[in-house]
């Protein structure tokens, strides 16, 4: 008999007693469920002998995988090397960064967005999900995208230079959470790469949100948004019932999906858990874009973005429906597309189940060939308490985090389908591994691509408790690396991370070809010859042009007058890889770096007279300390 049948009582408890159950479940989450099957093999034991050598690279040895992590509150994207788990880089996106000068230079402010007075529109963010552009079902190394849940923004990162180059604020939504690029065009087979990015919004709001309908929560609505991958403009939005959470896309480009945990449209906590089943929504991309083309849309408030009607009432006829609402047990979290392109998997969160939805059957429903939409569900099986997110190994197995059980469960998708179809001898749970503690996101190497290779699994544990040296009340989170190449999962390593990364992807290093020196011609303000350095004045507006070449700035000093608006442009003429300079101006709150052949500018009011030693802040040369220029502000 499958181990799943053991302890059904406790597992169902959470399903049927939502409120009390969740509270008790979380309170008791330190305890191992007494009914959980005994962890066997290396799950409960110390890491296997070979395990530590897998993650400890020799000095100078490079990792074989890149990991792209969201930074959470720090509003950045983090680049890790795997299997070592070493953090290599942070890419500031939504929040100012003192090293790069992000949010301080004119170029980064233009990306981040400013108020009329030139100050940043937002200085806080909450990045959760990050995904990269596809071609032929695998990552193509062009872009990665990341969300800001607080201010409903999407940022794009260029993966040639590892910099954020565009940020778009989504209209008409709050709580933008799930994000996923498409993998192909739904109509044109020649477009076998990403051209759209889909964004799910969690919080329903009055539309337009300008003070009306505050007391009519039944009128609050959420939207699903499509952003153009190249222009980063919002293409269209779909008005829905309930909310969006995570997002996934099919390999054929035809469908995008979002799981929905608040089918009730509740505005209070208690209201969001009354229904036994919520939903996974499937968006028919071709039909939505036909509707937009045919003018079958409205706009909301001051936004000009076309909004099509994806509500249940308007989408009952499968032949014309833009959206399909497949039912999924209570408050699901996470929807993931399997690398064989056949299934979407939703995890139950408040239900101990995973639901497997077959893509071809959803397409059949849209074609009028499947009378009952929920017949697209080919498995709904119990896997453990608090299932959240699922990763894949490319060998037919799924790996789902169990938040309340503090485990990862490895289960076989085909066996789960057989079990659901009535074969009670089908043992779909393959292995369980304790993780430390309360895991949220999970991903495997190449997991969400056709090239899923089943080597490494990373698990983002939300609590670390006793796993690291104590550092006061704020604990780091624990990113754990697991070897999934064999039948049994083997825990390889713990890594503390500053709160709080959510989602991440892991892919082979040869999919990226980063450039390590800039092209000077990419910068319109570039000062290509140090002889162009100097000060030019246009009334009260002063431009200062400086170049850096180790160990000196081109100007030994420069003079402006109190009351001037100064724009300082700095080009780093050093062409050598890794030769970055910095530029700080004391008392003027200025600090930024320029990488080889990069140009940046800052604009400030010269409001304090005196002498200000501008110095290089990024160690560059034996004479780094001497690398300075004197800013003279005349009274
Ligand atoms: Cu320097």
XYZ file of C-alpha atoms and ligand atoms in Angstrom:
636
model
C 0.000 0.000 0.000
C 1.224 3.466 -0.720
C 2.695 5.319 2.207
C 0.206 8.054 1.393
C -2.623 6.187 3.004
C -0.849 6.250 6.345
C -1.900 9.244 8.349
C -4.747 10.325 6.144
C -6.645 11.528 9.161
C -4.156 14.183 10.053
C -3.680 15.243 6.469
C -7.393 15.580 5.827
C -7.738 17.546 9.025
C -6.087 20.506 7.379
C -8.271 20.163 4.344
C -11.551 20.264 6.181
C -10.847 22.513 9.159
C -9.265 25.361 7.307
C -8.964 28.110 9.854
C -8.322 26.141 12.993
C -6.360 23.648 11.014
C -3.993 26.196 9.542
C -3.403 27.886 12.868
C -2.706 24.615 14.615
C -0.685 23.384 11.690
C 1.628 26.362 11.740
C 1.901 26.339 15.514
C 2.844 22.693 15.426
C 5.124 22.924 12.484
C 8.222 22.160 14.523
C 6.870 18.732 15.225
C 7.301 15.928 12.806
C 3.889 14.558 11.947
C 3.706 11.409 13.999
C 2.094 9.670 11.099
C 4.601 10.635 8.445
C 6.332 7.680 6.863
C 9.751 7.098 8.330
C 12.346 8.837 6.233
C 14.542 6.171 4.810
C 17.994 6.191 3.261
C 19.985 9.368 3.427
C 16.941 11.554 4.031
C 17.230 11.508 7.773
C 20.902 10.749 8.032
C 23.963 12.901 7.655
C 24.874 13.823 4.060
C 26.523 10.999 2.201
C 30.307 10.991 2.059
C 30.482 12.142 -1.557
C 28.001 14.903 -0.904
C 30.247 17.578 0.563
C 32.812 17.225 -2.199
C 30.067 17.897 -4.746
C 29.504 21.421 -3.455
C 32.994 22.365 -2.227
C 34.835 23.463 -5.308
C 38.606 23.614 -5.284
C 40.100 27.135 -5.211
C 39.775 28.560 -8.702
C 37.287 25.945 -9.823
C 34.142 27.311 -11.427
C 30.553 26.305 -10.834
C 28.753 24.424 -13.588
C 25.367 26.126 -13.159
C 24.079 29.647 -12.799
C 21.301 30.329 -10.340
C 19.152 33.431 -10.616
C 17.546 34.261 -7.282
C 15.094 36.975 -6.293
C 16.307 39.148 -3.425
C 12.990 39.911 -1.717
C 13.026 43.105 0.337
C 16.345 44.207 -1.127
C 14.570 44.622 -4.472
C 17.435 43.040 -6.380
C 18.238 39.921 -8.355
C 21.027 37.705 -7.054
C 23.312 35.532 -9.121
C 24.581 32.344 -7.502
C 26.959 29.694 -8.717
C 25.843 26.114 -8.250
C 26.482 23.566 -6.906
C 28.655 25.656 -4.555
C 25.822 28.026 -3.666
C 28.225 30.970 -3.685
C 26.631 34.362 -4.270
C 28.548 35.979 -7.136
C 26.610 39.110 -7.905
C 23.622 41.265 -7.013
C 21.788 43.220 -9.670
C 19.937 46.211 -8.246
C 16.539 46.682 -9.886
C 13.851 48.420 -7.829
C 15.773 49.674 -4.781
C 18.777 52.049 -4.647
C 22.186 50.412 -4.343
C 25.191 52.213 -2.883
C 27.875 50.254 -4.723
C 26.578 50.691 -8.237
C 25.026 54.097 -7.620
C 21.684 52.640 -8.655
C 19.003 55.225 -8.002
C 21.628 57.957 -7.925
C 22.956 58.145 -11.464
C 20.779 59.788 -14.106
C 20.795 56.598 -16.186
C 19.501 54.372 -13.371
C 16.935 56.980 -12.294
C 15.561 56.972 -15.837
C 15.081 53.198 -15.570
C 13.603 53.325 -12.044
C 11.239 56.248 -12.639
C 11.181 59.653 -10.973
C 8.718 62.194 -9.637
C 8.504 65.652 -11.258
C 11.134 66.941 -8.788
C 13.613 64.293 -10.002
C 13.515 62.149 -6.880
C 12.798 58.442 -7.129
C 9.147 57.497 -7.392
C 9.675 54.436 -5.181
C 12.520 53.309 -2.935
C 11.090 50.041 -1.607
C 10.283 46.787 -3.358
C 9.607 43.117 -2.758
C 10.929 40.837 -5.470
C 9.530 37.307 -5.531
C 9.687 35.599 -8.871
C 12.273 35.508 -11.541
C 12.250 33.740 -14.889
C 14.335 33.998 -18.031
C 13.622 34.187 -21.759
C 13.214 30.991 -23.780
C 14.013 29.672 -27.216
C 13.123 26.127 -28.325
C 11.926 25.372 -24.813
C 15.230 26.229 -23.141
C 16.768 29.448 -21.816
C 18.355 31.578 -24.532
C 20.379 33.909 -22.301
C 18.771 37.168 -23.467
C 16.731 38.396 -20.521
C 15.458 37.618 -17.071
C 12.446 39.292 -15.476
C 11.601 39.922 -11.852
C 8.533 41.312 -10.090
C 8.022 43.934 -7.405
C 4.956 42.916 -5.460
C 4.666 46.154 -3.455
C 4.410 48.616 -6.336
C 3.312 46.213 -9.117
C 6.396 46.653 -11.261
C 8.235 44.304 -13.581
C 11.962 44.717 -14.215
C 13.962 43.263 -17.073
C 17.597 42.269 -16.660
C 19.903 41.971 -19.667
C 21.838 38.769 -19.253
C 24.724 39.934 -21.435
C 25.763 42.622 -18.924
C 23.711 41.499 -15.884
C 22.047 44.896 -15.525
C 18.459 46.022 -15.220
C 17.535 48.012 -18.325
C 13.753 48.514 -18.092
C 11.082 48.745 -15.432
C 7.359 48.878 -16.171
C 4.610 49.665 -13.682
C 1.452 47.642 -14.321
C -1.793 49.650 -14.352
C -5.036 48.651 -12.596
C -3.509 46.033 -10.279
C -2.046 45.541 -6.817
C 0.015 42.684 -5.433
C 1.626 41.677 -8.739
C 3.036 38.295 -7.807
C 3.478 35.492 -10.357
C 5.521 36.089 -13.478
C 6.336 33.856 -16.427
C 7.550 34.451 -20.001
C 5.849 32.630 -22.846
C 7.916 29.984 -24.624
C 6.506 30.339 -28.127
C 3.893 32.240 -30.088
C 0.438 30.622 -30.005
C -0.112 31.227 -33.736
C 3.198 31.692 -35.565
C 5.393 28.561 -35.279
C 8.412 30.541 -36.530
C 8.354 32.496 -33.260
C 9.745 29.738 -31.040
C 11.050 32.161 -28.432
C 9.763 34.506 -25.737
C 7.880 37.613 -26.878
C 5.475 38.056 -23.946
C 5.724 38.024 -20.167
C 2.630 37.222 -18.102
C 1.966 38.778 -14.722
C -0.594 37.676 -12.134
C -1.990 40.131 -9.591
C -3.069 38.900 -6.179
C -5.039 41.753 -4.645
C -8.444 42.754 -6.009
C -9.110 46.490 -6.050
C -11.909 48.804 -7.160
C -11.551 49.628 -10.855
C -10.610 52.355 -11.341
C -9.010 52.632 -7.888
C -9.629 56.333 -7.355
C -11.774 56.466 -4.262
C -14.988 54.929 -5.591
C -16.450 51.539 -4.589
C -14.369 51.413 -1.423
C -17.322 49.957 0.445
C -18.336 47.574 -2.344
C -15.801 44.754 -2.065
C -17.952 42.638 -4.382
C -16.911 45.045 -7.124
C -13.185 44.633 -6.455
C -11.441 42.783 -9.273
C -8.022 41.433 -10.168
C -6.320 41.239 -13.567
C -3.896 39.086 -15.500
C -1.428 41.202 -17.493
C 0.643 40.629 -20.636
C 3.834 42.670 -21.097
C 5.779 42.807 -24.357
C 9.173 41.177 -23.793
C 11.044 43.618 -26.058
C 9.322 46.993 -25.610
C 8.299 46.214 -22.001
C 4.998 47.949 -22.712
C 1.794 46.465 -21.352
C 0.011 44.754 -24.255
C -3.289 43.791 -22.653
C -5.014 42.771 -19.438
C -7.718 40.245 -18.600
C -10.343 41.052 -15.989
C -11.035 37.948 -13.879
C -13.109 36.710 -10.964
C -11.055 35.789 -7.916
C -7.319 36.439 -7.854
C -4.073 35.413 -9.512
C -1.121 33.953 -7.634
C 1.677 32.110 -9.444
C 1.984 31.853 -13.202
C 3.112 29.226 -15.720
C 3.078 28.853 -19.505
C 2.715 25.994 -21.964
C 5.570 25.026 -24.283
C 3.349 25.490 -27.351
C 2.611 29.115 -26.456
C -1.131 28.506 -26.474
C -1.942 28.804 -22.785
C -0.815 30.735 -19.759
C -1.984 29.642 -16.331
C -2.386 31.127 -12.896
C -3.431 29.415 -9.705
C -6.158 31.122 -7.699
C -6.476 30.919 -3.917
C -9.237 33.456 -3.366
C -12.088 32.301 -5.565
C -14.342 33.885 -2.962
C -13.110 37.392 -3.828
C -12.869 37.873 -0.068
C -11.415 41.083 1.320
C -11.002 39.721 4.839
C -8.749 36.815 5.830
C -11.639 34.603 6.924
C -13.523 35.199 3.685
C -10.682 33.787 1.581
C -10.991 30.238 2.907
C -14.690 29.438 2.871
C -14.697 27.517 -0.403
C -13.489 23.896 -0.537
C -12.177 24.367 -4.068
C -10.429 27.269 -5.730
C -9.106 27.247 -9.285
C -6.357 27.199 -11.838
C -7.119 29.618 -14.674
C -6.002 28.994 -18.240
C -5.760 31.957 -20.599
C -6.224 31.298 -24.321
C -3.599 33.689 -25.656
C -4.588 33.582 -29.333
C -8.249 34.288 -28.551
C -7.404 37.116 -26.167
C -5.243 38.779 -28.813
C -7.960 38.298 -31.463
C -10.464 39.975 -29.129
C -8.096 42.910 -28.580
C -7.568 43.195 -32.355
C -11.321 43.145 -32.925
C -11.785 45.998 -30.467
C -13.639 43.828 -27.934
C -12.134 45.519 -24.910
C -12.542 48.441 -22.570
C -10.036 50.595 -20.752
C -9.942 51.426 -17.062
C -9.333 54.843 -15.555
C -6.460 56.769 -17.111
C -4.794 53.629 -18.509
C -5.000 53.049 -22.264
C -4.249 49.323 -21.950
C -6.971 47.131 -23.553
C -8.826 45.087 -20.915
C -10.758 42.029 -22.104
C -13.456 40.298 -20.099
C -12.270 37.021 -18.563
C -14.918 36.722 -15.854
C -16.765 33.418 -15.368
C -20.118 34.787 -16.502
C -18.728 35.896 -19.871
C -16.677 32.746 -20.505
C -19.182 29.917 -20.173
C -19.147 28.932 -23.846
C -15.929 26.989 -24.471
C -15.954 27.895 -28.180
C -15.589 31.601 -27.415
C -14.073 31.524 -23.910
C -10.904 33.495 -23.300
C -10.390 31.920 -19.874
C -11.009 28.433 -18.455
C -11.501 27.999 -14.704
C -10.369 24.482 -13.705
C -11.232 23.712 -10.090
C -8.408 22.898 -7.661
C -8.652 22.039 -3.934
C -8.691 24.784 -1.335
C -6.272 27.721 -1.563
C -3.681 26.280 -3.940
C -0.214 27.765 -4.219
C 2.042 27.321 -7.168
C 1.424 26.179 -10.705
C 4.261 24.590 -12.670
C 4.469 23.180 -16.200
C 6.174 19.801 -16.542
C 9.223 19.597 -18.851
C 7.499 16.982 -21.053
C 5.065 19.825 -21.924
C 2.049 17.699 -20.964
C 0.952 18.791 -17.492
C 0.361 21.730 -15.189
C 0.678 20.940 -11.497
C -0.982 22.931 -8.738
C -0.105 22.340 -5.086
C -2.856 22.423 -2.488
C -1.432 24.565 0.358
C -4.512 24.068 2.569
C -5.187 20.707 0.967
C -2.525 17.963 1.209
C -2.809 17.307 -2.494
C -1.180 17.995 -5.820
C -3.474 18.404 -8.804
C -2.272 17.373 -12.257
C -4.051 19.067 -15.173
C -3.455 17.786 -18.692
C -2.752 20.550 -21.188
C -4.235 18.738 -24.212
C -7.533 18.267 -22.361
C -7.783 21.983 -21.549
C -7.211 22.668 -25.248
C -9.941 20.096 -26.024
C -12.329 22.035 -23.789
C -11.596 25.260 -25.671
C -12.334 23.315 -28.893
C -15.678 22.097 -27.529
C -14.410 18.506 -27.335
C -14.351 18.104 -23.540
C -17.827 18.622 -22.096
C -16.682 18.986 -18.500
C -13.640 21.185 -17.895
C -12.673 19.462 -14.634
C -12.154 16.262 -16.634
C -8.837 17.879 -17.566
C -7.727 16.936 -14.037
C -5.898 13.627 -14.449
C -4.625 13.290 -10.883
C -5.385 14.735 -7.498
C -3.284 12.862 -4.988
C -2.229 13.324 -1.385
C 1.444 14.138 -0.980
C 1.823 15.790 2.445
C 0.989 18.841 4.527
C 1.160 22.339 3.072
C 2.317 21.594 -0.497
C 3.524 24.760 -2.255
C 5.812 24.547 -5.296
C 6.947 21.841 -7.678
C 10.148 21.164 -9.606
C 10.976 18.430 -12.128
C 13.905 16.177 -12.959
C 13.079 15.354 -16.589
C 12.652 11.676 -15.659
C 8.951 11.907 -14.878
C 9.324 12.866 -11.225
C 8.033 15.948 -9.463
C 9.492 17.446 -6.273
C 7.079 19.429 -4.141
C 7.820 21.456 -1.019
C 5.698 20.647 2.030
C 5.693 23.776 4.147
C 4.087 22.299 7.231
C 5.875 18.954 7.084
C 9.242 20.698 6.433
C 9.923 18.175 3.717
C 10.460 17.780 0.032
C 8.406 14.962 -1.441
C 9.524 13.285 -4.657
C 6.601 11.771 -6.524
C 6.122 10.195 -9.906
C 3.596 11.956 -12.128
C 2.613 8.914 -14.230
C 2.138 6.790 -11.111
C -0.006 9.527 -9.569
C -2.177 9.544 -12.685
C -2.542 5.744 -12.502
C -3.407 5.939 -8.793
C -6.017 8.602 -9.472
C -7.479 6.473 -12.265
C -8.109 3.662 -9.798
C -4.900 1.632 -9.615
C -4.396 1.747 -5.862
C -1.184 -0.280 -6.151
C 0.508 2.593 -7.969
C 3.139 3.917 -5.561
C 3.546 7.476 -6.626
C 5.561 8.769 -3.652
C 9.183 7.844 -4.356
C 11.071 9.585 -1.529
C 10.821 12.165 1.213
C 13.568 14.382 2.611
C 13.507 16.573 5.710
C 14.579 20.153 5.021
C 15.336 22.963 7.487
C 12.768 24.473 7.819
C 9.394 25.330 6.261
C 10.321 25.287 2.584
C 8.667 27.635 0.097
C 10.029 27.702 -3.408
C 11.915 24.864 -4.968
C 13.607 24.459 -8.300
C 15.815 21.926 -9.993
C 18.560 22.397 -12.540
C 16.928 23.210 -15.891
C 13.612 22.229 -14.247
C 11.229 24.452 -16.175
C 12.757 23.718 -19.583
C 12.643 20.840 -22.031
C 16.247 20.184 -20.957
C 15.457 19.375 -17.304
C 18.530 17.378 -16.246
C 17.675 16.192 -12.745
C 21.030 16.925 -11.104
C 20.512 19.536 -8.405
C 17.560 20.801 -6.461
C 17.538 24.031 -4.463
C 15.000 24.622 -1.714
C 14.271 28.028 -0.227
C 13.614 27.363 3.457
C 11.808 30.291 5.066
C 13.061 29.535 8.587
C 16.619 28.582 9.528
C 16.209 28.370 13.308
C 19.309 26.511 14.607
C 21.225 25.976 11.340
C 23.621 28.946 11.607
C 25.478 30.939 14.264
C 22.949 33.083 16.132
C 22.975 36.733 15.084
C 20.157 38.173 17.138
C 16.463 38.113 16.414
C 16.623 38.283 12.623
C 17.546 34.876 11.265
C 18.793 34.329 7.759
C 16.825 32.071 5.485
C 18.313 28.734 4.524
C 18.810 27.804 0.888
C 19.532 24.098 0.769
C 21.093 22.226 -2.113
C 20.028 18.650 -2.756
C 21.467 16.039 -5.104
C 18.594 14.468 -7.055
C 20.644 12.440 -9.531
C 19.865 9.152 -7.767
C 16.711 7.468 -6.538
C 17.098 9.015 -3.096
C 17.479 12.723 -2.521
C 20.736 13.643 -0.758
C 21.032 16.887 1.197
C 24.330 18.506 0.170
C 24.583 21.895 1.841
C 22.975 24.769 3.745
C 23.463 28.386 2.722
C 22.335 31.375 4.769
C 20.757 34.174 2.732
C 19.570 37.590 3.716
C 15.765 37.792 3.675
C 14.127 36.988 1.635
C 14.621 35.290 -1.646
C 11.532 33.561 -2.945
C 11.888 32.010 -6.334
C 14.892 31.054 -8.447
C 15.942 29.233 -11.569
C 19.040 27.098 -12.187
C 20.558 26.480 -15.600
C 23.755 25.325 -17.268
C 26.493 27.917 -17.380
C 27.114 27.542 -21.110
C 23.653 29.015 -21.848
C 25.057 32.446 -20.988
C 27.761 34.398 -22.756
C 28.250 37.464 -20.555
C 30.362 40.412 -21.735
C 32.853 41.606 -19.165
C 33.848 44.933 -20.707
C 31.364 47.495 -22.036
C 31.254 48.856 -25.569
C 31.986 52.580 -25.196
C 29.626 53.278 -28.125
C 26.652 52.035 -26.118
C 26.699 55.252 -24.102
C 25.482 58.470 -25.779
C 27.349 60.628 -23.229
C 30.653 58.736 -23.497
C 33.827 60.822 -23.311
C 35.991 58.890 -25.721
C 39.185 60.917 -25.263
C 40.478 62.290 -21.957
C 41.226 65.561 -23.846
C 37.460 66.203 -24.034
C 37.427 66.569 -20.226
C 36.526 69.955 -18.757
C 33.805 72.235 -17.475
C 31.247 73.920 -19.725
C 28.697 76.428 -18.529
C 25.241 77.301 -19.836
C 23.841 79.893 -17.439
C 23.451 78.160 -14.092
C 23.752 74.727 -15.707
C 27.254 73.305 -15.625
C 28.517 70.118 -17.254
C 31.676 68.491 -15.918
C 33.265 65.820 -18.118
C 35.820 63.508 -16.511
C 37.477 60.262 -17.500
C 39.118 57.685 -15.290
C 42.221 55.690 -16.105
C 44.073 54.011 -13.261
C 45.340 55.602 -11.122
C 44.030 59.061 -12.014
C 41.006 61.075 -13.051
C 41.522 63.249 -16.121
C 40.829 66.439 -14.135
C 42.964 67.169 -11.077
C 40.338 69.691 -10.021
C 37.273 71.485 -11.323
C 35.415 74.616 -10.236
C 31.711 75.408 -10.080
C 29.729 78.142 -8.312
C 27.282 77.873 -5.439
C 23.774 77.645 -6.931
C 24.867 75.799 -10.083
C 23.048 72.704 -11.293
C 25.976 70.398 -11.976
C 25.839 67.386 -14.293
C 28.971 65.307 -13.925
C 29.716 62.745 -16.627
C 32.355 60.090 -16.005
C 33.693 57.613 -18.555
C 36.016 54.836 -17.446
C 38.597 54.598 -20.237
C 40.237 51.538 -18.717
C 39.585 48.628 -21.058
C 40.950 45.901 -18.829
C 38.514 43.383 -17.426
C 37.777 43.880 -13.717
C 39.199 47.435 -13.607
C 36.279 49.318 -12.088
C 36.555 52.800 -10.593
C 34.250 54.590 -8.185
C 33.393 58.250 -7.771
C 32.263 59.737 -4.456
C 31.647 63.384 -3.579
C 31.720 64.039 0.174
C 28.743 65.912 1.640
C 26.912 65.684 -1.686
C 25.611 62.144 -1.198
C 27.180 60.988 -4.451
C 28.763 57.577 -5.000
C 28.718 55.311 -8.038
C 31.000 53.024 -9.994
C 32.040 52.931 -13.634
C 33.046 49.579 -15.094
C 35.538 49.275 -17.959
C 34.398 51.551 -20.839
C 31.191 52.471 -19.032
C 29.798 56.020 -18.796
C 27.535 57.324 -16.050
C 26.277 60.741 -15.036
C 24.892 62.412 -11.917
C 23.129 65.751 -11.530
C 23.143 67.729 -8.264
C 22.807 71.275 -6.938
C 26.105 72.827 -5.823
C 24.542 74.194 -2.641
C 27.526 73.990 -0.266
C 30.618 76.135 -0.965
C 34.045 74.714 -0.169
C 36.564 72.110 -1.190
C 35.332 68.561 -1.761
C 37.727 65.710 -2.440
C 36.067 63.456 -4.974
C 37.781 60.101 -4.687
C 37.822 56.682 -6.256
C 35.767 54.306 -4.085
C 36.547 51.066 -5.896
C 40.026 49.659 -5.374
C 41.795 49.889 -8.704
C 45.556 50.327 -8.389
C 48.478 50.584 -5.963
C 47.916 54.357 -6.112
C 44.156 54.014 -5.573
C 44.243 56.277 -2.508
C 45.843 59.037 -4.551
C 43.128 58.764 -7.212
C 41.182 61.944 -6.493
C 39.977 65.195 -7.963
C 39.176 68.377 -6.091
C 35.714 69.889 -6.569
C 35.863 73.583 -5.748
C 32.492 75.203 -5.111
C 32.922 78.975 -5.028
C 30.681 80.878 -2.633
Cu 40.250 54.031 -9.194
